[in-house]
XYZ file of C-alpha atoms in Angstrom:
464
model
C 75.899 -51.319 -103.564
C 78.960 -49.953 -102.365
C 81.957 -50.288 -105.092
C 84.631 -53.214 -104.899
C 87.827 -52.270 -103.505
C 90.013 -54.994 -105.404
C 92.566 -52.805 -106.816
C 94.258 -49.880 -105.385
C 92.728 -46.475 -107.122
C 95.878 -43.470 -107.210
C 93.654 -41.187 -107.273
C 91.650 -42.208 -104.152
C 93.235 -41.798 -100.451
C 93.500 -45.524 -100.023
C 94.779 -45.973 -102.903
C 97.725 -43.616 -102.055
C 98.200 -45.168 -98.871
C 99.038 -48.587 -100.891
C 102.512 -50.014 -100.782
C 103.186 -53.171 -103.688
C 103.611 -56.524 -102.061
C 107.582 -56.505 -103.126
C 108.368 -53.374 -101.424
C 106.463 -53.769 -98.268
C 106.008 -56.619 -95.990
C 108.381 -58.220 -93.659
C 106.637 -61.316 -94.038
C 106.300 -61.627 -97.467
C 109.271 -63.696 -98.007
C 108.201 -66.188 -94.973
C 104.586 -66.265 -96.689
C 106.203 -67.223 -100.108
C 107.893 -69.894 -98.606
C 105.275 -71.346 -97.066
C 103.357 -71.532 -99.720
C 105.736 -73.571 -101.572
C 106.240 -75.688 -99.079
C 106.506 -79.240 -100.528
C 103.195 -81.342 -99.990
C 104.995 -84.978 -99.425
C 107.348 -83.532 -96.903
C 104.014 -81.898 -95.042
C 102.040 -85.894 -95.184
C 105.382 -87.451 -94.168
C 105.675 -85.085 -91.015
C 101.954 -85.827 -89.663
C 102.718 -89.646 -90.682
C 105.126 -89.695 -87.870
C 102.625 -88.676 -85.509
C 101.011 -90.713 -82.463
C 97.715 -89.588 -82.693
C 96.221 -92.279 -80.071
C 92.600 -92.337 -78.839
C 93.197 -89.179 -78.076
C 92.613 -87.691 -81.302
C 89.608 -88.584 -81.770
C 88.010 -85.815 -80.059
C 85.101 -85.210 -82.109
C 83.641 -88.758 -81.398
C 83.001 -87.289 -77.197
C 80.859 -84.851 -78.678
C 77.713 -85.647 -80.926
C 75.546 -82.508 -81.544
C 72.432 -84.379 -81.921
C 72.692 -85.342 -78.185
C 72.073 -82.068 -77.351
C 68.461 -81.903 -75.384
C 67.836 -77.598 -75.847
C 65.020 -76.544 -73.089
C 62.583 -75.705 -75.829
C 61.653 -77.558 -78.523
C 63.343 -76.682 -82.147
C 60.866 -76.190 -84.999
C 62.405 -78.714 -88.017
C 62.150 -76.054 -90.762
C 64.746 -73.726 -88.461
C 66.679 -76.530 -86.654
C 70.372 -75.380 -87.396
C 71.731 -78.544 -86.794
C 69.873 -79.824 -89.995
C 70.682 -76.687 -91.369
C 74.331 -76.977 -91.480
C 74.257 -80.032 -93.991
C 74.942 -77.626 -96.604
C 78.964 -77.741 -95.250
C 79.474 -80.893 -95.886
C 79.131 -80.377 -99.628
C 78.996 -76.639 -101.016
C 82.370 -76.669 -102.116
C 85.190 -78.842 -103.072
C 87.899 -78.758 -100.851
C 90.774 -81.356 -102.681
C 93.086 -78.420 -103.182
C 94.739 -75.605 -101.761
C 92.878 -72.658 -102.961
C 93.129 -68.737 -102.117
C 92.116 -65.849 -103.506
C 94.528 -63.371 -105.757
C 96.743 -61.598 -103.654
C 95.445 -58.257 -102.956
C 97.460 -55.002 -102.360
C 98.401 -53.954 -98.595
C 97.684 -50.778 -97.028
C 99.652 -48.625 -94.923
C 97.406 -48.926 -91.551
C 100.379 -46.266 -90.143
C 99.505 -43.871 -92.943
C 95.910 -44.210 -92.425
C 95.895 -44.088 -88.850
C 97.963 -40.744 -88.836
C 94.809 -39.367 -90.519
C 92.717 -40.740 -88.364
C 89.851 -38.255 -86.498
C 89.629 -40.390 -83.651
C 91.838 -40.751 -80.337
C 92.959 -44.072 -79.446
C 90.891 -47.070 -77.618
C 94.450 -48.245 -76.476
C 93.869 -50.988 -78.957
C 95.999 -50.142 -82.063
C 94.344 -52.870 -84.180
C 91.017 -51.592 -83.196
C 92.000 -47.742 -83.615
C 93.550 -48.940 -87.069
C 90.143 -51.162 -88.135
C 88.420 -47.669 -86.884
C 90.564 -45.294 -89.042
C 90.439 -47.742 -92.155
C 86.827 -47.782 -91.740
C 86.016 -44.612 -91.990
C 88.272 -43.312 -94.823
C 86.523 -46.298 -96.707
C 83.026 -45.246 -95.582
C 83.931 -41.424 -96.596
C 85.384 -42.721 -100.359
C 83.129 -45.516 -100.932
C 79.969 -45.493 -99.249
C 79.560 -48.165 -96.204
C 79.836 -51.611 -96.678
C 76.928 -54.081 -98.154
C 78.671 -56.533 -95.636
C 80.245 -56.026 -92.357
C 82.405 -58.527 -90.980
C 83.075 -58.750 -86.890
C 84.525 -60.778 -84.489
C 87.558 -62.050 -83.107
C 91.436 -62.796 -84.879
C 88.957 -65.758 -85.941
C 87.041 -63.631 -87.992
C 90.033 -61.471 -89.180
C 91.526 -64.498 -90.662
C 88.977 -66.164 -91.016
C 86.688 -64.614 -93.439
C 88.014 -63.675 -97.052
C 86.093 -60.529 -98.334
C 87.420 -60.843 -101.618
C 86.473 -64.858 -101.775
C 83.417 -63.570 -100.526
C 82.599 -60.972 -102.777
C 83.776 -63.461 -105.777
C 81.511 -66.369 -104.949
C 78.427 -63.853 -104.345
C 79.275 -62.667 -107.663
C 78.947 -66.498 -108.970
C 75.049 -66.204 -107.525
C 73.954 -63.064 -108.748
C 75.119 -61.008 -105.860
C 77.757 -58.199 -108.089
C 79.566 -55.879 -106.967
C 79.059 -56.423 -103.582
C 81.335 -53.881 -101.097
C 82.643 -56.674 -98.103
C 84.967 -54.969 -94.974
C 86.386 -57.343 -92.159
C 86.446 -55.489 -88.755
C 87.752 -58.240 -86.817
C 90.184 -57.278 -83.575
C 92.668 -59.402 -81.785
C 90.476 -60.445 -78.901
C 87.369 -58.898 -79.145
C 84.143 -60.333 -77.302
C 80.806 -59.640 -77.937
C 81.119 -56.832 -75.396
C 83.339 -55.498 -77.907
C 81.868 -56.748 -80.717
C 78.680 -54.754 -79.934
C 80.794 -51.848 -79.084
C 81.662 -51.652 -82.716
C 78.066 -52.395 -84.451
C 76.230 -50.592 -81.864
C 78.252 -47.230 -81.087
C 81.941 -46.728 -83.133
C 79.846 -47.617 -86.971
C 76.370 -46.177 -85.825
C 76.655 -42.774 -87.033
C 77.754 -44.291 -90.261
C 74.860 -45.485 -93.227
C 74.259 -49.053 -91.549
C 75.340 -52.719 -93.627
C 73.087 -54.262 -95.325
C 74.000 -57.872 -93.431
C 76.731 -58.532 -90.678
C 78.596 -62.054 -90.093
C 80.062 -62.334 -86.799
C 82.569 -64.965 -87.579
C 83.968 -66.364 -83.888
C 83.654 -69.013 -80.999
C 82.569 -69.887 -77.215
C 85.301 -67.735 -75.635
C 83.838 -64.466 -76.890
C 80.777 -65.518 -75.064
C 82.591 -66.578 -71.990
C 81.346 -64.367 -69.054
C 83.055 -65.874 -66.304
C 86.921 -64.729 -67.062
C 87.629 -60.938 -66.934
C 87.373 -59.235 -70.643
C 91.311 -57.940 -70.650
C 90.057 -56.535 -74.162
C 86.996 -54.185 -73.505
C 88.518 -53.257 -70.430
C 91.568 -51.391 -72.174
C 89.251 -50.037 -74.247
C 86.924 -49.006 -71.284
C 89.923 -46.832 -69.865
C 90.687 -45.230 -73.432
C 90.574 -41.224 -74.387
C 88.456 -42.772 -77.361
C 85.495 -44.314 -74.835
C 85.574 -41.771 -72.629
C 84.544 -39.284 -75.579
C 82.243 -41.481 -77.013
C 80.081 -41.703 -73.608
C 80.527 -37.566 -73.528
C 79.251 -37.730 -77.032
C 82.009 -36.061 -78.722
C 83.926 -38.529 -80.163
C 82.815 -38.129 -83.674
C 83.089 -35.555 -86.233
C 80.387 -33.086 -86.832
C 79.361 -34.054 -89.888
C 78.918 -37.216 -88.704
C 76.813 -36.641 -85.757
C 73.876 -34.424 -87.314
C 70.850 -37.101 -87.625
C 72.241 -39.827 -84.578
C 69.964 -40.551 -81.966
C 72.310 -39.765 -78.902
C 70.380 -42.842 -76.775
C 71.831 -45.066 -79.326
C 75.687 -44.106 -77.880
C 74.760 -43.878 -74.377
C 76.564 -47.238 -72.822
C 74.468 -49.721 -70.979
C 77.607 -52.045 -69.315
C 76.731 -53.285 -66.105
C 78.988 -52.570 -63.131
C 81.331 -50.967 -65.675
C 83.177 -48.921 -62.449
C 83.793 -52.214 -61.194
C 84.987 -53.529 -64.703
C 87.828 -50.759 -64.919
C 88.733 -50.679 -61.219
C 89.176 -54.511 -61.330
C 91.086 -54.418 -64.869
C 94.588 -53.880 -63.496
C 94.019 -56.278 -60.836
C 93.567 -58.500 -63.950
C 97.043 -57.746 -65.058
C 98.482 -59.626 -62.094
C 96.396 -62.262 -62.517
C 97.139 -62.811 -66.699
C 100.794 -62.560 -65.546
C 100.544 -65.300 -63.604
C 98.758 -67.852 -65.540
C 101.060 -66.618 -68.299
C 103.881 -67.511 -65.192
C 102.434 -70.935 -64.656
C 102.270 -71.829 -68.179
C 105.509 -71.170 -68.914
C 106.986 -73.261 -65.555
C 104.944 -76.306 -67.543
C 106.646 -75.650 -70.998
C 109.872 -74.756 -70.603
C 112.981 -76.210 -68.663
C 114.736 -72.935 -68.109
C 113.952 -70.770 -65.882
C 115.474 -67.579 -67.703
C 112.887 -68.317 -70.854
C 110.136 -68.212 -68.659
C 111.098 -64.690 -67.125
C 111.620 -63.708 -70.658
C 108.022 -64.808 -71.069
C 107.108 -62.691 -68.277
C 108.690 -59.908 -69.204
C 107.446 -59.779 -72.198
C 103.970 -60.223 -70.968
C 104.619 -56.821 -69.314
C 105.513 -54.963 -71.965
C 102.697 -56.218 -74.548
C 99.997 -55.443 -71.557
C 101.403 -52.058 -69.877
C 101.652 -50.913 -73.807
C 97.827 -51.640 -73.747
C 97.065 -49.926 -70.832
C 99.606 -46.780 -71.644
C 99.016 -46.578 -75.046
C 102.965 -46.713 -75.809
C 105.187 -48.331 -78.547
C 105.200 -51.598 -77.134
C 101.581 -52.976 -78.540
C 102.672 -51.293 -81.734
C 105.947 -53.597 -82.048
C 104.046 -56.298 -80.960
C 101.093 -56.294 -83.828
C 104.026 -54.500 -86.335
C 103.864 -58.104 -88.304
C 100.104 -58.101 -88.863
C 99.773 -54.526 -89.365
C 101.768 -55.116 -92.239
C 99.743 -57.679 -94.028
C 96.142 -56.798 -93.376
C 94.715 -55.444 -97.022
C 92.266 -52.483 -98.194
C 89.264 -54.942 -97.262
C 90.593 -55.617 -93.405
C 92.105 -59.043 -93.549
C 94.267 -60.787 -92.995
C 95.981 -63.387 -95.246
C 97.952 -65.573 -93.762
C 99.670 -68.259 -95.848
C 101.222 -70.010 -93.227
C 100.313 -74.141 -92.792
C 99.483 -75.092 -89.222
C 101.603 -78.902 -88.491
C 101.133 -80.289 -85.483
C 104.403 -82.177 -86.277
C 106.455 -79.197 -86.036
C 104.264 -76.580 -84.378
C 104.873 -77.266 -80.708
C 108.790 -77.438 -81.291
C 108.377 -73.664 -81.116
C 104.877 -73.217 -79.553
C 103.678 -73.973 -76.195
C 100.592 -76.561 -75.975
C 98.512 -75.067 -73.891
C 95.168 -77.706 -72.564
C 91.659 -75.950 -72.224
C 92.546 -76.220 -68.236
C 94.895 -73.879 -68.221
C 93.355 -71.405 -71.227
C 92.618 -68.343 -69.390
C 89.744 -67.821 -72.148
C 87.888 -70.514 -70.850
C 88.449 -69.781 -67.180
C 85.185 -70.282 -65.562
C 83.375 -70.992 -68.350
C 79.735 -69.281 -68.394
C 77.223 -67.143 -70.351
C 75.301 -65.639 -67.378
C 77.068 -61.688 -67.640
C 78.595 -58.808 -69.462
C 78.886 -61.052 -72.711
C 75.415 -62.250 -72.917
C 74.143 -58.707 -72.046
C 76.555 -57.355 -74.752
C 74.983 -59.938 -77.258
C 71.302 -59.435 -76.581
C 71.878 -55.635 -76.709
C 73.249 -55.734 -80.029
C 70.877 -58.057 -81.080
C 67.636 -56.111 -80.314
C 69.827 -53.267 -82.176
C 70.256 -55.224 -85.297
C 66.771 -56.152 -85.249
C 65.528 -52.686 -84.837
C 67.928 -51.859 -88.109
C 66.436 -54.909 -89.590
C 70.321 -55.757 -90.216
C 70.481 -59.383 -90.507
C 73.036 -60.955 -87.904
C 74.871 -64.613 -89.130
C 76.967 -65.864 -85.997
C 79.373 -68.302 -87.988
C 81.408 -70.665 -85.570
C 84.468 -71.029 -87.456
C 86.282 -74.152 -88.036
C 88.464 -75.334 -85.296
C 91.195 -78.335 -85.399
C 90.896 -81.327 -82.836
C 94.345 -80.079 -81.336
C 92.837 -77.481 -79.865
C 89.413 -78.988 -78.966
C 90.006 -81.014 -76.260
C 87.534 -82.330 -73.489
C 87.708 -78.990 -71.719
C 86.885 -76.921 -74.328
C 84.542 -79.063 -75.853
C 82.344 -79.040 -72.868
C 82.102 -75.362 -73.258
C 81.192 -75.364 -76.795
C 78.422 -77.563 -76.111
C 76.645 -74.645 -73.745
C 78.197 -72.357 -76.379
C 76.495 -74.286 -79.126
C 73.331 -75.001 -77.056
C 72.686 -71.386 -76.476
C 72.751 -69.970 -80.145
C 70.720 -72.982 -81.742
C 68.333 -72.081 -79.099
C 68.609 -67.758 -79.858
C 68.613 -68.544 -83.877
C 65.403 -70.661 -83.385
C 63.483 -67.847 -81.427
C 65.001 -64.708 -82.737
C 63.884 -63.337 -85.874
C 67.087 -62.177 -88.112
C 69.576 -64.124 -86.309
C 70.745 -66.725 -87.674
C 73.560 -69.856 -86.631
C 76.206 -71.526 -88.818
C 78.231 -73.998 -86.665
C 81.575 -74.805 -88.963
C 83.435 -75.364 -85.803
C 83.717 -78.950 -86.440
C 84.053 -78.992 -90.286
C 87.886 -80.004 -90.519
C 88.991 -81.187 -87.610
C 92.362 -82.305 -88.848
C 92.339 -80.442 -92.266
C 95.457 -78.871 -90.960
C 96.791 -76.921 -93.735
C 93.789 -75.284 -93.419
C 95.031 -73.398 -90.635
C 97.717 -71.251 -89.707
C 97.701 -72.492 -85.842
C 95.401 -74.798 -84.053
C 92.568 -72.628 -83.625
C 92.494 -69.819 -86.541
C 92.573 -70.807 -90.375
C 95.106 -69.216 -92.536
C 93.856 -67.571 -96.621
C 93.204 -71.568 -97.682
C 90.698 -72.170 -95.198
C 89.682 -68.360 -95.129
C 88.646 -69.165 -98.897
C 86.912 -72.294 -98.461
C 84.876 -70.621 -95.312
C 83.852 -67.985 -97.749
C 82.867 -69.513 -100.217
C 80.548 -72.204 -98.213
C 78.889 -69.100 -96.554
C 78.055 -67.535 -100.011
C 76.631 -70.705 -100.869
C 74.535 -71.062 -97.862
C 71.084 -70.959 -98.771
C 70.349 -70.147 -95.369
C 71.832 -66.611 -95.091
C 69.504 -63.807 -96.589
C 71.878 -62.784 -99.480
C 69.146 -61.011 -101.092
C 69.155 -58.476 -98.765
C 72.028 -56.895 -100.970
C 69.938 -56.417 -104.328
């Protein structure tokens, strides 16, 4: 197995790359305080709130009601499966793993052998990757998916609790990117890692809208227009002593209508400017704010497409707080109290994720090509729908996590090495689990972690 990375070695390139917690960090002051934020004053805040009948969103949808087109065999029905949440670990207290040192993703992309994908996080994930591939061998366990999965999933929780079941030493790296799909989640496993030595097991931790066909993917698109793609589909995007033994089918692309994909993508700009337009006439009662919104918008999405400084100032934050094993720990305690005071409350009916909610499309495509691809690895792949709070599922997006939900149970039953773990419901209103309404911060990060190493479910032993 490959060697744990929970210390930073000086003598290593990562390791010189590390800057201490005190030095570094423009958050780490914020983080400190939130972590000492005092409990009563956090129970007296959601006291005070209205919840209604409203609230109870969870009681609309009951799983079991779900009628699949093809019968479920009971020793592989996942929704029996997942009684193992309920239960694996106790959850009374705030819990995180040791802090872990930061790395200088700056440093580390400046050494980078790759052009961009006009996706800093994911040319950052990309550069990270391979330095710790070149150092340390690759990873037992590879870690994709959304923000959702890069906050989501602790490696060093992870790598801890395996250790508690006989699973040592176990190397764990978190590839999650800000808004990745399973277009671009197959991207990753299937063409940026291949010419790497494959995992052992992947756990893509996300939800429905990475599966959501039906809205335009503003992510892969980017990415689709990038120096970086357009060498990978000449072949020549990776190093040479990388590329000796690949199989040059396995990086050929196979998007559908991918001309019509980039020609439509800045067509999609207008149109994410103007639900961002509308959302902002709903929120706020000035009009200036909203053209500050706007503006903004601009700049964050033009810096995509031009590959300039503006994504960079934009992600600056997270850049700085994402750690050797590619997560990111945020300490921050989602209260629905206080949240919207500074955050828009945006309804499923007006989440441009969700727009046209279907599975028909690029995104199923994506996921059955990178499942045959795991399958011919013989790479176990866990799809883990992580925890979600009933603020943010409301009817809307409830309705598509039940053809979300429908779908996998139905793929994990009839697909050999894929597996299902549906945690989306697990604590609906365990707030300070989460840093916002839909991604967990390091306390439910931990607690996620250590249920999956606990799962019996999930072929573990495909590490020894």
């Amino acid at each position: 197995m490959g060697r744990s990375r929970n210390s930073a070695n000086p003598a290593n390139g990562l390791g010189q790359l590390v800057s201490t917690q005190t030095a570094r960090n423009p958050l780490q002051l914020e983080q400190a305080a939130e972590e000492a934020e005092d409990e009563l004053t956090f129970a007296e805040q959601l006291a005070q709130l209205e919840w209604g009948e409203a609230g109870d969103a969870s009681a609309q949808l009951e799983l079991e009601s779900l009628e699949p087109e093809q019968e479920v065999s009971p020793e592989r029905n996942p929704l029996e499966d997942n009684s193992f949440a309920t239960s694996a670990v106790n959850d009374a207290d705030l819990i995180s793993s040791d802090a872990q040192d930061f790395v200088s993703l700056s440093a580390v992309l400046a050494s980078s052998p790759y052009p961009t994908f006009i996706s800093r996080q994911l040319d950052e994930k990309l550069a990270l990757y391979h330095q710790r591939v070149m150092e340390d061998g690759p990873p037992d366990v590879l870690i994709i998916g959304s923000s959702r999965a890069l906050r989501g999933v602790d490696p060093t929780a992870l790598r801890q609790a395996l250790g508690a079941t006989g699973h040592e030493d176990v190397s764990i790296f978190n590839f999650g990117v800000n808004g990745s799909t399973a277009q671009v989640a197959d991207l990753i496993v299937r063409q940026l890692i291949q010419p790497y030595p494959q995992p052992k097991l992947i756990l893509w931790a996300d939800g429905a809208r990475a599966f959501n066909s039906g809205r335009e993917d503003i992510t892969f698109n980017a990415i689709a227009v990038s120096e970086g793609y357009r060498r990978l589909t000449e072949n020549t995007l990776f190093p040479p002593e990388l590329t000796a033994d690949v199989d040059p089918t396995l990086q050929e692309p196979e998007w559908n209508n991918l001309n019509d994909q980039i020609n439509g993508y800045y067509s999609q700009l207008d149109r994410h400017i103007s639900d961002s337009l509308s959302v902002a006439s709903r929120t706020y009662d000035s009009r200036e704010r909203a053209k500050t919104l706007i503006r903004q918008v601009y700049d964050v999405t033009l810096g995509q497409v031009n590959g300039n400084d503006a994504i960079q100032t934009a992600a600056v934050s997270e850049g700085d707080l994402i750690d050797f094993d590619g997560f990111l720990p945020l300490a921050v305690r989602f209260n629905p109290a206080t949240y919207y005071q500074n955050h828009a409350r945006v309804a499923g009916a007006y989440d441009s994720d969700y727009d046209d909610f279907q599975l028909e499309g690029n995104q199923l495509i994506a996921f059955n090509t990178l499942l045959t691809y795991t399958q011919s690895q013989e790479i176990p792949l866990i799809f883990v729908n992580t925890p979600l709070t009933d603020e943010y599922l409301d009817v809307d997006r409830q309705q598509a996590e039940i053809i979300f939900q429908r779908y996998l149970i139905q793929a994990a039953a009839q697909q050999d090495g894929f597996l299902f773990r549906d945690l989306g419901q697990l604590w609906l209103n365990r707030y300070d689990y989460f840093s916002d309404p839909s991604h967990l911060n390091r306390y439910g990060a931990y607690q996620v972690s250590h249920r999956l190493a606990q799962d019996p479910l999930i072929p573990w032993t495909q590490l020894n």
